[in-house]
């Protein structure tokens, strides 16, 4: 297995490529389950600094995906009551869970400054990516 540092370098590169190549990905990052606690901790990311370093399970879009294990596409964040704002520029969000050995261990979180930008192709790309990421974790 790789060192945590090597893994984080790869995860950051993934964020950088997505941020560079896809114009409507405006904050791209990873959250992971924090040990055996019922909370997420922020991993590598590209985008605005966020207050949400730790997210309790159930809180926000990310916390809900930690519980449900299902992709959550939010075309308009202002329509969500259970949402944690990272930046006032964010209009939409997609969170895709990462499964390792059948366990929901984390997620990729993408915010967009465009309203309703995410398509089935984004879901497919991110699902594939999460499966690849699981292999190096
Ligand atoms: N918007 C997320 C919080 C994470 S920040 O966007 C980086 C949420 O509602 O869970």
JSON list of C-alpha atoms and ligand atoms in Angstrom, two decimals:
[
{"chain": "A", "resi": 1, "resn": "UNK", "atom": "CA", "xyz": [0.00, 0.00, 0.00]},
{"chain": "A", "resi": 2, "resn": "UNK", "atom": "CA", "xyz": [1.08, 3.57, -0.63]},
{"chain": "A", "resi": 3, "resn": "UNK", "atom": "CA", "xyz": [1.97, 6.04, 2.10]},
{"chain": "A", "resi": 4, "resn": "UNK", "atom": "CA", "xyz": [-0.80, 8.49, 3.08]},
{"chain": "A", "resi": 5, "resn": "UNK", "atom": "CA", "xyz": [1.35, 11.24, 1.55]},
{"chain": "A", "resi": 6, "resn": "UNK", "atom": "CA", "xyz": [1.57, 9.51, -1.84]},
{"chain": "A", "resi": 7, "resn": "UNK", "atom": "CA", "xyz": [-2.15, 8.90, -1.79]},
{"chain": "A", "resi": 8, "resn": "UNK", "atom": "CA", "xyz": [-2.90, 12.54, -0.94]},
{"chain": "A", "resi": 9, "resn": "UNK", "atom": "CA", "xyz": [-0.62, 13.71, -3.75]},
{"chain": "A", "resi": 10, "resn": "UNK", "atom": "CA", "xyz": [-2.60, 11.58, -6.22]},
{"chain": "A", "resi": 11, "resn": "UNK", "atom": "CA", "xyz": [-5.94, 12.77, -4.86]},
{"chain": "A", "resi": 12, "resn": "UNK", "atom": "CA", "xyz": [-4.82, 16.39, -5.18]},
{"chain": "A", "resi": 13, "resn": "UNK", "atom": "CA", "xyz": [-3.74, 15.75, -8.79]},
{"chain": "A", "resi": 14, "resn": "UNK", "atom": "CA", "xyz": [-7.18, 14.35, -9.55]},
{"chain": "A", "resi": 15, "resn": "UNK", "atom": "CA", "xyz": [-8.74, 17.53, -8.13]},
{"chain": "A", "resi": 16, "resn": "UNK", "atom": "CA", "xyz": [-6.38, 19.69, -10.17]},
{"chain": "A", "resi": 17, "resn": "UNK", "atom": "CA", "xyz": [-7.15, 17.87, -13.43]},
{"chain": "A", "resi": 18, "resn": "UNK", "atom": "CA", "xyz": [-10.91, 18.03, -12.89]},
{"chain": "A", "resi": 19, "resn": "UNK", "atom": "CA", "xyz": [-10.71, 21.71, -11.92]},
{"chain": "A", "resi": 20, "resn": "UNK", "atom": "CA", "xyz": [-8.65, 22.52, -15.01]},
{"chain": "A", "resi": 21, "resn": "UNK", "atom": "CA", "xyz": [-10.49, 20.42, -17.57]},
{"chain": "A", "resi": 22, "resn": "UNK", "atom": "CA", "xyz": [-14.12, 20.95, -16.60]},
{"chain": "A", "resi": 23, "resn": "UNK", "atom": "CA", "xyz": [-15.06, 24.61, -16.58]},
{"chain": "A", "resi": 24, "resn": "UNK", "atom": "CA", "xyz": [-18.13, 24.24, -14.38]},
{"chain": "A", "resi": 25, "resn": "UNK", "atom": "CA", "xyz": [-16.26, 22.34, -11.64]},
{"chain": "A", "resi": 26, "resn": "UNK", "atom": "CA", "xyz": [-15.40, 25.26, -9.36]},
{"chain": "A", "resi": 27, "resn": "UNK", "atom": "CA", "xyz": [-14.60, 23.49, -6.08]},
{"chain": "A", "resi": 28, "resn": "UNK", "atom": "CA", "xyz": [-13.39, 19.90, -6.23]},
{"chain": "A", "resi": 29, "resn": "UNK", "atom": "CA", "xyz": [-12.41, 17.90, -3.20]},
{"chain": "A", "resi": 30, "resn": "UNK", "atom": "CA", "xyz": [-12.50, 14.73, -1.17]},
{"chain": "A", "resi": 31, "resn": "UNK", "atom": "CA", "xyz": [-14.01, 14.00, 2.21]},
{"chain": "A", "resi": 32, "resn": "UNK", "atom": "CA", "xyz": [-13.30, 10.80, 4.14]},
{"chain": "A", "resi": 33, "resn": "UNK", "atom": "CA", "xyz": [-14.80, 9.08, 7.14]},
{"chain": "A", "resi": 34, "resn": "UNK", "atom": "CA", "xyz": [-12.77, 10.21, 10.15]},
{"chain": "A", "resi": 35, "resn": "UNK", "atom": "CA", "xyz": [-11.53, 6.99, 11.74]},
{"chain": "A", "resi": 36, "resn": "UNK", "atom": "CA", "xyz": [-14.42, 5.33, 13.55]},
{"chain": "A", "resi": 37, "resn": "UNK", "atom": "CA", "xyz": [-16.21, 8.62, 14.22]},
{"chain": "A", "resi": 38, "resn": "UNK", "atom": "CA", "xyz": [-19.55, 9.44, 12.61]},
{"chain": "A", "resi": 39, "resn": "UNK", "atom": "CA", "xyz": [-18.08, 12.41, 10.78]},
{"chain": "A", "resi": 40, "resn": "UNK", "atom": "CA", "xyz": [-16.27, 13.34, 7.58]},
{"chain": "A", "resi": 41, "resn": "UNK", "atom": "CA", "xyz": [-12.91, 15.07, 7.42]},
{"chain": "A", "resi": 42, "resn": "UNK", "atom": "CA", "xyz": [-11.76, 17.21, 4.50]},
{"chain": "A", "resi": 43, "resn": "UNK", "atom": "CA", "xyz": [-9.09, 15.69, 2.26]},
{"chain": "A", "resi": 44, "resn": "UNK", "atom": "CA", "xyz": [-7.25, 17.16, -0.73]},
{"chain": "A", "resi": 45, "resn": "UNK", "atom": "CA", "xyz": [-9.18, 19.83, -2.64]},
{"chain": "A", "resi": 46, "resn": "UNK", "atom": "CA", "xyz": [-8.89, 22.64, -5.16]},
{"chain": "A", "resi": 47, "resn": "UNK", "atom": "CA", "xyz": [-10.99, 25.75, -4.70]},
{"chain": "A", "resi": 48, "resn": "UNK", "atom": "CA", "xyz": [-11.96, 28.32, -2.12]},
{"chain": "A", "resi": 49, "resn": "UNK", "atom": "CA", "xyz": [-10.96, 27.72, 1.49]},
{"chain": "A", "resi": 50, "resn": "UNK", "atom": "CA", "xyz": [-13.86, 26.13, 3.34]},
{"chain": "A", "resi": 51, "resn": "UNK", "atom": "CA", "xyz": [-14.99, 26.27, 6.96]},
{"chain": "A", "resi": 52, "resn": "UNK", "atom": "CA", "xyz": [-16.24, 22.71, 6.66]},
{"chain": "A", "resi": 53, "resn": "UNK", "atom": "CA", "xyz": [-13.19, 20.71, 7.64]},
{"chain": "A", "resi": 54, "resn": "UNK", "atom": "CA", "xyz": [-15.27, 18.33, 9.77]},
{"chain": "A", "resi": 55, "resn": "UNK", "atom": "CA", "xyz": [-18.84, 17.45, 8.76]},
{"chain": "A", "resi": 56, "resn": "UNK", "atom": "CA", "xyz": [-20.98, 15.32, 11.09]},
{"chain": "A", "resi": 57, "resn": "UNK", "atom": "CA", "xyz": [-22.86, 12.47, 9.40]},
{"chain": "A", "resi": 58, "resn": "UNK", "atom": "CA", "xyz": [-26.29, 13.72, 8.33]},
{"chain": "A", "resi": 59, "resn": "UNK", "atom": "CA", "xyz": [-25.24, 17.38, 8.04]},
{"chain": "A", "resi": 60, "resn": "UNK", "atom": "CA", "xyz": [-25.25, 19.09, 4.67]},
{"chain": "A", "resi": 61, "resn": "UNK", "atom": "CA", "xyz": [-25.19, 17.39, 1.29]},
{"chain": "A", "resi": 62, "resn": "UNK", "atom": "CA", "xyz": [-21.93, 15.62, 2.17]},
{"chain": "A", "resi": 63, "resn": "UNK", "atom": "CA", "xyz": [-23.18, 14.36, 5.52]},
{"chain": "A", "resi": 64, "resn": "UNK", "atom": "CA", "xyz": [-26.33, 13.04, 3.89]},
{"chain": "A", "resi": 65, "resn": "UNK", "atom": "CA", "xyz": [-24.30, 11.07, 1.33]},
{"chain": "A", "resi": 66, "resn": "UNK", "atom": "CA", "xyz": [-22.18, 9.66, 4.17]},
{"chain": "A", "resi": 67, "resn": "UNK", "atom": "CA", "xyz": [-25.43, 8.18, 5.51]},
{"chain": "A", "resi": 68, "resn": "UNK", "atom": "CA", "xyz": [-27.27, 7.25, 2.29]},
{"chain": "A", "resi": 69, "resn": "UNK", "atom": "CA", "xyz": [-24.35, 5.94, 0.23]},
{"chain": "A", "resi": 70, "resn": "UNK", "atom": "CA", "xyz": [-26.03, 7.40, -2.83]},
{"chain": "A", "resi": 71, "resn": "UNK", "atom": "CA", "xyz": [-24.95, 10.07, -5.28]},
{"chain": "A", "resi": 72, "resn": "UNK", "atom": "CA", "xyz": [-26.64, 13.38, -4.50]},
{"chain": "A", "resi": 73, "resn": "UNK", "atom": "CA", "xyz": [-27.05, 15.86, -7.36]},
{"chain": "A", "resi": 74, "resn": "UNK", "atom": "CA", "xyz": [-28.21, 19.32, -6.32]},
{"chain": "A", "resi": 75, "resn": "UNK", "atom": "CA", "xyz": [-29.07, 21.47, -9.36]},
{"chain": "A", "resi": 76, "resn": "UNK", "atom": "CA", "xyz": [-29.80, 24.50, -7.13]},
{"chain": "A", "resi": 77, "resn": "UNK", "atom": "CA", "xyz": [-28.28, 24.61, -3.64]},
{"chain": "A", "resi": 78, "resn": "UNK", "atom": "CA", "xyz": [-30.74, 27.32, -2.56]},
{"chain": "A", "resi": 79, "resn": "UNK", "atom": "CA", "xyz": [-33.54, 24.77, -2.76]},
{"chain": "A", "resi": 80, "resn": "UNK", "atom": "CA", "xyz": [-31.90, 22.66, -0.02]},
{"chain": "A", "resi": 81, "resn": "UNK", "atom": "CA", "xyz": [-32.57, 23.17, 3.69]},
{"chain": "A", "resi": 82, "resn": "UNK", "atom": "CA", "xyz": [-29.87, 20.74, 4.80]},
{"chain": "A", "resi": 83, "resn": "UNK", "atom": "CA", "xyz": [-26.97, 22.41, 3.01]},
{"chain": "A", "resi": 84, "resn": "UNK", "atom": "CA", "xyz": [-23.65, 23.78, 4.27]},
{"chain": "A", "resi": 85, "resn": "UNK", "atom": "CA", "xyz": [-22.53, 26.82, 2.32]},
{"chain": "A", "resi": 86, "resn": "UNK", "atom": "CA", "xyz": [-18.84, 26.95, 1.41]},
{"chain": "A", "resi": 87, "resn": "UNK", "atom": "CA", "xyz": [-18.93, 29.96, -0.91]},
{"chain": "A", "resi": 88, "resn": "UNK", "atom": "CA", "xyz": [-21.66, 32.42, -1.88]},
{"chain": "A", "resi": 89, "resn": "UNK", "atom": "CA", "xyz": [-20.70, 31.75, -5.52]},
{"chain": "A", "resi": 90, "resn": "UNK", "atom": "CA", "xyz": [-21.80, 28.12, -5.33]},
{"chain": "A", "resi": 91, "resn": "UNK", "atom": "CA", "xyz": [-25.02, 27.42, -7.22]},
{"chain": "A", "resi": 92, "resn": "UNK", "atom": "CA", "xyz": [-24.98, 23.63, -7.60]},
{"chain": "A", "resi": 93, "resn": "UNK", "atom": "CA", "xyz": [-23.28, 20.60, -6.10]},
{"chain": "A", "resi": 94, "resn": "UNK", "atom": "CA", "xyz": [-22.71, 16.91, -6.75]},
{"chain": "A", "resi": 95, "resn": "UNK", "atom": "CA", "xyz": [-21.46, 14.42, -4.17]},
{"chain": "A", "resi": 96, "resn": "UNK", "atom": "CA", "xyz": [-20.53, 10.86, -5.16]},
{"chain": "A", "resi": 97, "resn": "UNK", "atom": "CA", "xyz": [-19.70, 8.25, -2.50]},
{"chain": "A", "resi": 98, "resn": "UNK", "atom": "CA", "xyz": [-16.54, 6.15, -2.54]},
{"chain": "A", "resi": 99, "resn": "UNK", "atom": "CA", "xyz": [-16.98, 2.51, -1.62]},
{"chain": "A", "resi": 100, "resn": "UNK", "atom": "CA", "xyz": [-14.17, 0.21, -0.53]},
{"chain": "A", "resi": 101, "resn": "UNK", "atom": "CA", "xyz": [-15.00, -3.43, 0.17]},
{"chain": "A", "resi": 102, "resn": "UNK", "atom": "CA", "xyz": [-18.68, -2.50, 0.25]},
{"chain": "A", "resi": 103, "resn": "UNK", "atom": "CA", "xyz": [-18.14, 0.25, 2.84]},
{"chain": "A", "resi": 104, "resn": "UNK", "atom": "CA", "xyz": [-18.94, 3.93, 2.27]},
{"chain": "A", "resi": 105, "resn": "UNK", "atom": "CA", "xyz": [-15.55, 5.42, 3.19]},
{"chain": "A", "resi": 106, "resn": "UNK", "atom": "CA", "xyz": [-15.71, 8.86, 1.66]},
{"chain": "A", "resi": 107, "resn": "UNK", "atom": "CA", "xyz": [-16.79, 10.94, -1.28]},
{"chain": "A", "resi": 108, "resn": "UNK", "atom": "CA", "xyz": [-15.88, 13.36, -3.97]},
{"chain": "A", "resi": 109, "resn": "UNK", "atom": "CA", "xyz": [-17.63, 16.71, -3.67]},
{"chain": "A", "resi": 110, "resn": "UNK", "atom": "CA", "xyz": [-17.91, 19.20, -6.53]},
{"chain": "A", "resi": 111, "resn": "UNK", "atom": "CA", "xyz": [-19.42, 22.67, -6.37]},
{"chain": "A", "resi": 112, "resn": "UNK", "atom": "CA", "xyz": [-20.35, 24.70, -9.42]},
{"chain": "A", "resi": 113, "resn": "UNK", "atom": "CA", "xyz": [-20.90, 28.40, -9.97]},
{"chain": "A", "resi": 114, "resn": "UNK", "atom": "CA", "xyz": [-23.35, 27.44, -12.73]},
{"chain": "A", "resi": 115, "resn": "UNK", "atom": "CA", "xyz": [-26.91, 26.46, -11.97]},
{"chain": "A", "resi": 116, "resn": "UNK", "atom": "CA", "xyz": [-27.93, 22.88, -12.90]},
{"chain": "A", "resi": 117, "resn": "UNK", "atom": "CA", "xyz": [-24.71, 21.96, -14.75]},
{"chain": "A", "resi": 118, "resn": "UNK", "atom": "CA", "xyz": [-24.35, 18.27, -13.90]},
{"chain": "A", "resi": 119, "resn": "UNK", "atom": "CA", "xyz": [-25.38, 15.58, -16.40]},
{"chain": "A", "resi": 120, "resn": "UNK", "atom": "CA", "xyz": [-25.45, 11.77, -16.46]},
{"chain": "A", "resi": 121, "resn": "UNK", "atom": "CA", "xyz": [-21.95, 11.99, -18.01]},
{"chain": "A", "resi": 122, "resn": "UNK", "atom": "CA", "xyz": [-20.68, 13.75, -14.89]},
{"chain": "A", "resi": 123, "resn": "UNK", "atom": "CA", "xyz": [-22.22, 11.06, -12.72]},
{"chain": "A", "resi": 124, "resn": "UNK", "atom": "CA", "xyz": [-20.64, 8.32, -14.87]},
{"chain": "A", "resi": 125, "resn": "UNK", "atom": "CA", "xyz": [-17.23, 10.01, -14.86]},
{"chain": "A", "resi": 126, "resn": "UNK", "atom": "CA", "xyz": [-17.27, 10.56, -11.12]},
{"chain": "A", "resi": 127, "resn": "UNK", "atom": "CA", "xyz": [-18.55, 7.06, -10.37]},
{"chain": "A", "resi": 128, "resn": "UNK", "atom": "CA", "xyz": [-15.72, 5.60, -12.42]},
{"chain": "A", "resi": 129, "resn": "UNK", "atom": "CA", "xyz": [-13.23, 7.91, -10.71]},
{"chain": "A", "resi": 130, "resn": "UNK", "atom": "CA", "xyz": [-14.46, 6.96, -7.23]},
{"chain": "A", "resi": 131, "resn": "UNK", "atom": "CA", "xyz": [-14.00, 3.27, -8.10]},
{"chain": "A", "resi": 132, "resn": "UNK", "atom": "CA", "xyz": [-10.45, 3.99, -9.27]},
{"chain": "A", "resi": 133, "resn": "UNK", "atom": "CA", "xyz": [-9.72, 6.03, -6.14]},
{"chain": "A", "resi": 134, "resn": "UNK", "atom": "CA", "xyz": [-10.99, 3.19, -3.93]},
{"chain": "A", "resi": 135, "resn": "UNK", "atom": "CA", "xyz": [-8.30, 0.95, -5.42]},
{"chain": "A", "resi": 136, "resn": "UNK", "atom": "CA", "xyz": [-5.48, 3.13, -4.09]},
{"chain": "A", "resi": 137, "resn": "UNK", "atom": "CA", "xyz": [-6.99, 3.62, -0.63]},
{"chain": "B", "resi": 1, "resn": "LIG", "atom": "N1", "xyz": [-21.74, 22.08, 0.56]},
{"chain": "B", "resi": 1, "resn": "LIG", "atom": "C1", "xyz": [-21.33, 20.93, 1.32]},
{"chain": "B", "resi": 1, "resn": "LIG", "atom": "C2", "xyz": [-20.26, 21.27, 2.31]},
{"chain": "B", "resi": 1, "resn": "LIG", "atom": "C3", "xyz": [-18.90, 21.14, 1.76]},
{"chain": "B", "resi": 1, "resn": "LIG", "atom": "S1", "xyz": [-18.36, 22.54, 0.96]},
{"chain": "B", "resi": 1, "resn": "LIG", "atom": "O1", "xyz": [-19.23, 22.76, -0.21]},
{"chain": "B", "resi": 1, "resn": "LIG", "atom": "C4", "xyz": [-16.84, 22.32, 0.42]},
{"chain": "B", "resi": 1, "resn": "LIG", "atom": "C5", "xyz": [-22.50, 20.32, 2.03]},
{"chain": "B", "resi": 1, "resn": "LIG", "atom": "O2", "xyz": [-23.61, 20.87, 2.04]},
{"chain": "B", "resi": 1, "resn": "LIG", "atom": "O3", "xyz": [-22.32, 19.25, 2.62]}
]
